[in-house]
Amino acid sequence: TPTMFSPMTIRNVHMRNRIWVPPMCQYSVIAEDGVPTSWHHSHLGAMATGGAGLIIAEATAVSPEGRISPRDVGLWNDTQRDAWKPIVEFIRTQGAVAGIQLAHAGRKASIWPDWGYEQTGTKPISEGGWQTIAPSAIAFPSYDPPREMTDGDILNVEHAFVAAAQRAVDAGFEVLEIHAAHGYLLHEFLSPLSNQRTDEYGGALENRARLLLRIVTNIRAAVGDGIALFVRFSATDWSPEGWNEEECSIVSDWCLKAGADLFDISSGGNITGVTIPVGQGYQVPLANFIKQHAHGPTAAVGMITEADYANSVVTSGQADAVLIGRAFLRDPQWALHAAVSLGEQIDYWPPQYNRAKPKY
């Protein structure tokens, strides 16, 4: 029975443990050019020295209009690729694996950054925002309405994901995660609440999943067999009329066949006004459902903060790994401290910090 300190290998990618850092937006590209900065180096590097097995960089836009906010990082040009390289290399030197989440925000793009401004919601074009796009011209509540995507728009998004994936590999990332969660573009296609198209991208489940499956297939073909490919899903919209864990398990199985390796399971984000049973590990049952029904590995995320509980998620087999987000923000050495509290002997405490290493 693996513990969260057991190593895990996916394709050619070896993670020293199953304590992973999920993507967490920083809204810190002050120049608004998508180029990662010294903040990203420090932020991600600290968690690499802190014992995480895998660190997935925040939602990284595959095109300028795919950014959640103007301050998001990107991978739509080579300047951005080259700025990621030293960050990835430092993570590697600390024994962790560097991953990156490739994203397009769809109708939830062009918003004011999460900090530094009093305004919220859509950032107007006159203030540096842009026209958003989505499968259907249905606005996210309190946001400006998007433009319904044409066939050409859809093809452009598909190509942008593949090009960003190639740049990510060139930058040294070993894990790529496709963002199909939290109400962003690919989730918008999957959910009947945001996708009311009547063409080959709407209606039946296979149509709503068409774009995601093409992206998975084409990224796998572009990056080869040695790179690990994850998909982050919101497993449910928390609405009886919406996307749900049954549909998610079916699409996950299709993604496995198309070349995906693991599913990072979250929930919600596509609509408002629903009741979400938030609490410790509230999304773990969803990760377990996808694991059991899609027959592929999953990672669980969401209010997993305590070492004992996090370890139990893995040892019980509910998920194959845990993604620790806000707890790592509070304590970038969460994994090292968890090892001490659980009595796990690990050999990757940074030697520079040996004088501060607690006694077991």
XYZ file of C-alpha atoms in Angstrom:
360
model
C 0.000 0.000 0.000
C 1.598 3.272 -1.053
C 1.759 6.221 1.296
C 1.911 9.798 0.144
C 5.701 9.517 0.526
C 5.901 6.594 -1.894
C 7.448 7.441 -5.257
C 5.299 7.379 -8.369
C 6.356 7.005 -11.984
C 4.174 8.022 -14.915
C 5.657 7.184 -18.308
C 9.290 8.343 -17.958
C 8.565 10.846 -15.193
C 9.564 9.871 -11.655
C 8.068 11.780 -8.714
C 9.809 11.291 -5.366
C 6.465 11.337 -3.538
C 2.740 11.807 -4.047
C 2.562 15.220 -2.408
C 1.992 17.579 -5.289
C 1.407 21.312 -5.595
C -1.558 22.267 -7.780
C -1.678 25.278 -10.090
C -2.429 28.462 -8.131
C -2.846 31.772 -9.953
C -0.515 34.523 -8.781
C -1.628 37.434 -11.007
C 1.952 38.657 -10.839
C 2.988 39.512 -14.397
C 2.947 43.233 -13.769
C 4.195 43.952 -17.310
C 1.115 42.127 -18.672
C 3.208 40.363 -21.320
C 2.756 36.789 -20.076
C 6.442 36.421 -19.167
C 7.092 34.731 -15.782
C 9.134 36.786 -13.336
C 11.400 36.472 -10.319
C 8.248 36.112 -8.229
C 7.376 32.885 -10.037
C 10.928 31.623 -9.579
C 10.821 32.294 -5.840
C 7.244 31.080 -5.345
C 7.660 27.762 -7.167
C 11.265 27.242 -6.096
C 10.392 27.510 -2.412
C 7.990 24.598 -2.690
C 10.613 22.572 -4.548
C 13.024 23.014 -1.641
C 10.091 22.221 0.638
C 9.831 18.605 -0.455
C 6.990 18.497 -2.972
C 7.226 15.699 -5.506
C 5.571 17.615 -8.354
C 4.940 21.331 -8.702
C 2.432 22.401 -11.351
C 2.814 26.026 -12.398
C -0.305 28.148 -12.436
C -2.855 28.337 -15.255
C -0.709 29.396 -18.200
C -2.530 30.897 -21.138
C -2.075 29.336 -24.555
C -3.022 32.655 -26.208
C -3.331 36.286 -25.074
C -7.127 36.169 -25.049
C -6.983 32.940 -23.032
C -5.651 34.717 -19.944
C -7.877 34.961 -16.909
C -6.455 38.424 -16.276
C -3.869 40.612 -18.028
C -1.390 39.663 -15.286
C -1.405 35.934 -16.098
C 1.587 33.999 -17.365
C 1.576 32.602 -20.881
C 3.250 30.233 -23.320
C 2.203 31.652 -26.659
C 5.671 32.891 -27.633
C 9.317 31.937 -27.320
C 10.197 34.777 -24.948
C 7.841 33.270 -22.396
C 9.268 29.804 -23.047
C 12.795 31.009 -22.406
C 11.805 32.776 -19.188
C 10.353 29.508 -17.859
C 13.619 27.596 -18.432
C 15.596 28.738 -15.345
C 12.531 28.250 -13.141
C 12.113 24.685 -14.380
C 15.812 23.998 -13.989
C 15.852 25.174 -10.360
C 12.864 22.976 -9.520
C 14.701 20.033 -11.075
C 17.904 20.684 -9.121
C 15.904 20.478 -5.896
C 14.660 16.986 -6.736
C 11.114 17.923 -7.700
C 9.368 17.561 -11.055
C 8.121 20.662 -12.860
C 4.677 20.611 -14.418
C 2.594 23.316 -16.033
C -1.115 23.794 -16.539
C -2.091 24.899 -20.040
C -5.281 26.909 -20.048
C -7.768 29.081 -21.880
C -10.204 30.994 -19.700
C -13.013 31.285 -22.259
C -15.936 33.378 -20.993
C -14.146 33.881 -17.645
C -11.208 35.678 -19.271
C -10.399 39.405 -19.205
C -11.113 39.996 -15.532
C -9.457 42.336 -13.061
C -6.583 40.592 -11.257
C -7.341 39.074 -7.876
C -5.238 41.655 -6.021
C -4.062 45.220 -6.536
C -7.382 46.616 -7.743
C -10.693 47.506 -6.168
C -12.639 46.456 -9.258
C -13.886 42.916 -9.845
C -15.440 41.118 -12.787
C -14.778 41.838 -16.441
C -12.062 44.331 -17.250
C -13.427 46.568 -20.017
C -11.657 46.848 -23.344
C -11.116 50.545 -22.636
C -9.129 49.540 -19.530
C -7.009 46.905 -21.249
C -9.461 43.998 -21.369
C -10.664 42.150 -24.464
C -13.657 40.427 -26.024
C -14.034 36.955 -24.575
C -15.040 33.830 -26.491
C -16.960 30.716 -25.469
C -18.809 27.769 -27.001
C -22.060 29.749 -26.664
C -22.789 33.423 -26.090
C -23.849 32.825 -22.487
C -22.265 35.090 -19.899
C -20.847 33.879 -16.619
C -22.902 35.657 -13.937
C -21.782 39.277 -13.436
C -19.294 39.050 -16.337
C -19.665 40.536 -19.811
C -21.127 38.177 -22.431
C -18.681 36.247 -24.628
C -18.786 35.887 -28.376
C -19.833 32.449 -29.630
C -16.855 30.717 -31.178
C -16.685 29.988 -34.882
C -15.161 26.827 -36.318
C -12.064 28.890 -37.013
C -11.868 30.008 -33.398
C -12.094 26.417 -32.218
C -9.328 25.324 -34.581
C -7.147 28.220 -33.430
C -7.592 27.215 -29.780
C -6.697 23.613 -30.594
C -3.525 24.720 -32.376
C -2.647 27.096 -29.531
C -2.801 24.301 -26.943
C -0.525 22.102 -29.027
C 1.977 24.895 -29.688
C 2.053 25.802 -25.983
C 2.612 22.149 -25.092
C 5.609 21.991 -27.418
C 7.049 25.159 -25.892
C 6.497 23.740 -22.401
C 8.503 20.639 -23.264
C 11.222 22.802 -24.818
C 11.344 24.739 -21.528
C 11.949 21.477 -19.652
C 8.545 20.717 -18.148
C 7.974 16.977 -17.731
C 4.288 17.102 -16.799
C 1.651 18.934 -18.826
C -1.831 19.472 -17.453
C -4.757 20.457 -19.669
C -7.165 22.714 -17.774
C -10.714 21.477 -18.299
C -12.082 22.619 -14.941
C -13.427 25.588 -12.972
C -15.670 26.973 -15.687
C -12.878 27.825 -18.113
C -13.086 27.183 -21.833
C -12.793 23.383 -22.061
C -15.128 22.933 -19.076
C -17.537 25.324 -20.820
C -17.592 22.965 -23.808
C -18.158 19.926 -21.588
C -21.082 21.324 -19.611
C -24.574 21.584 -21.139
C -25.131 24.632 -18.920
C -22.589 26.661 -20.904
C -22.608 24.803 -24.233
C -25.836 25.085 -26.184
C -24.357 24.566 -29.627
C -26.215 22.510 -32.208
C -23.210 21.590 -34.340
C -20.561 18.890 -33.889
C -19.359 20.541 -30.655
C -22.695 20.582 -28.828
C -25.480 18.324 -27.652
C -24.347 14.729 -27.166
C -21.489 14.039 -24.763
C -19.120 12.964 -27.517
C -19.702 16.313 -29.220
C -19.165 18.362 -26.063
C -15.931 16.425 -25.442
C -14.708 16.665 -29.039
C -12.396 19.657 -28.605
C -10.807 18.317 -25.421
C -10.194 14.911 -26.994
C -8.612 16.457 -30.074
C -6.339 18.529 -27.848
C -5.301 15.459 -25.819
C -4.684 13.429 -28.973
C -2.692 16.139 -30.720
C -0.613 17.085 -27.692
C 0.339 13.454 -27.160
C 1.370 13.181 -30.814
C 3.363 16.422 -30.584
C 5.281 15.738 -27.355
C 5.877 11.999 -27.687
C 5.613 9.194 -25.177
C 7.990 10.396 -22.463
C 5.967 13.343 -21.154
C 3.231 12.825 -18.551
C -0.100 14.312 -19.579
C -2.760 15.172 -16.984
C -6.251 16.589 -17.357
C -7.808 18.684 -14.609
C -11.560 18.222 -14.443
C -14.287 19.754 -12.396
C -16.089 16.444 -11.898
C -19.435 18.133 -11.294
C -21.174 21.465 -11.733
C -23.096 20.712 -8.508
C -26.318 21.104 -10.503
C -28.761 18.357 -11.561
C -28.863 19.831 -15.073
C -25.111 20.170 -15.422
C -21.936 18.234 -16.036
C -21.538 15.439 -13.487
C -19.203 12.714 -12.275
C -20.792 10.063 -14.521
C -20.086 12.094 -17.644
C -16.658 13.016 -16.289
C -15.739 9.347 -15.814
C -16.771 8.548 -19.389
C -14.756 11.426 -20.834
C -11.807 10.505 -18.605
C -11.837 7.027 -20.088
C -11.863 8.528 -23.580
C -8.943 10.772 -22.592
C -6.961 7.748 -21.385
C -7.385 6.148 -24.782
C -6.329 9.424 -26.444
C -3.066 9.622 -24.480
C -3.786 11.160 -21.064
C -2.214 9.569 -17.986
C -3.860 10.959 -14.842
C -6.833 13.075 -13.804
C -6.615 15.929 -11.324
C -10.125 16.098 -9.883
C -11.680 19.309 -8.647
C -15.255 20.578 -8.967
C -17.475 23.566 -9.649
C -16.644 26.963 -11.093
C -18.916 26.973 -14.134
C -22.026 28.471 -12.551
C -22.995 30.333 -9.409
C -25.878 29.917 -6.978
C -25.266 26.249 -6.182
C -24.642 24.623 -2.826
C -21.202 23.031 -2.529
C -20.549 20.859 0.555
C -17.203 22.436 1.349
C -15.152 20.728 4.037
C -12.035 18.646 4.571
C -11.501 16.474 1.519
C -14.924 17.277 0.075
C -13.713 16.456 -3.451
C -11.928 13.214 -2.550
C -15.055 11.098 -3.245
C -15.145 12.586 -6.724
C -11.518 11.613 -7.334
C -12.324 8.125 -6.097
C -15.392 7.886 -8.361
C -13.360 8.827 -11.444
C -10.589 6.424 -10.451
C -13.008 3.530 -10.045
C -15.150 4.192 -13.117
C -12.579 5.458 -15.611
C -9.975 2.929 -14.392
C -7.185 5.490 -14.433
C -5.114 7.162 -11.707
C -6.370 10.330 -10.066
C -5.115 13.071 -7.779
C -7.360 14.629 -5.155
C -7.450 18.333 -4.314
C -9.460 20.666 -2.116
C -9.104 21.503 1.575
C -6.549 18.762 2.178
C -4.407 20.409 4.819
C -3.496 17.931 7.570
C -0.719 15.378 7.074
C -2.615 12.470 8.626
C -5.656 13.020 6.481
C -3.659 13.616 3.301
C -1.775 10.378 3.855
C -5.014 8.478 4.464
C -6.362 9.557 1.062
C -3.469 7.739 -0.608
C -3.175 4.743 1.737
C -6.914 4.057 1.424
C -6.657 4.069 -2.357
C -9.192 6.847 -2.810
C -6.674 8.691 -4.989
C -3.123 8.067 -6.143
C -1.766 11.442 -5.065
C -2.812 14.527 -3.137
C -2.548 18.105 -4.346
C -1.847 20.466 -1.468
C -2.553 24.068 -2.405
C -3.215 26.739 0.192
C -1.439 24.789 2.910
C 1.724 25.018 0.777
C 1.194 28.760 0.398
C 1.074 29.045 4.161
C 4.036 26.706 4.605
C 6.237 26.084 1.530
C 7.958 23.278 3.482
C 4.691 21.450 4.129
C 5.997 18.133 2.803
C 9.131 18.229 4.973
C 7.090 19.023 8.062
C 4.559 16.313 7.186
C 7.381 13.765 7.040
C 8.475 14.723 10.525
C 4.941 14.587 11.944
C 4.329 11.143 10.407
C 7.771 9.765 11.258
C 8.641 9.223 7.577
C 12.360 8.994 6.850
C 13.140 11.010 3.722
C 16.502 11.855 2.167
C 15.665 15.144 0.478
C 15.732 17.634 3.325
C 17.801 20.509 1.819
C 21.338 20.235 3.198
C 21.451 24.007 3.557
C 18.705 23.645 6.206
C 20.160 20.668 8.073
C 20.882 22.753 11.173
C 17.128 23.405 11.464
C 15.999 19.838 10.760
C 13.749 18.596 13.580
C 14.568 15.413 15.462
C 12.430 12.430 14.550
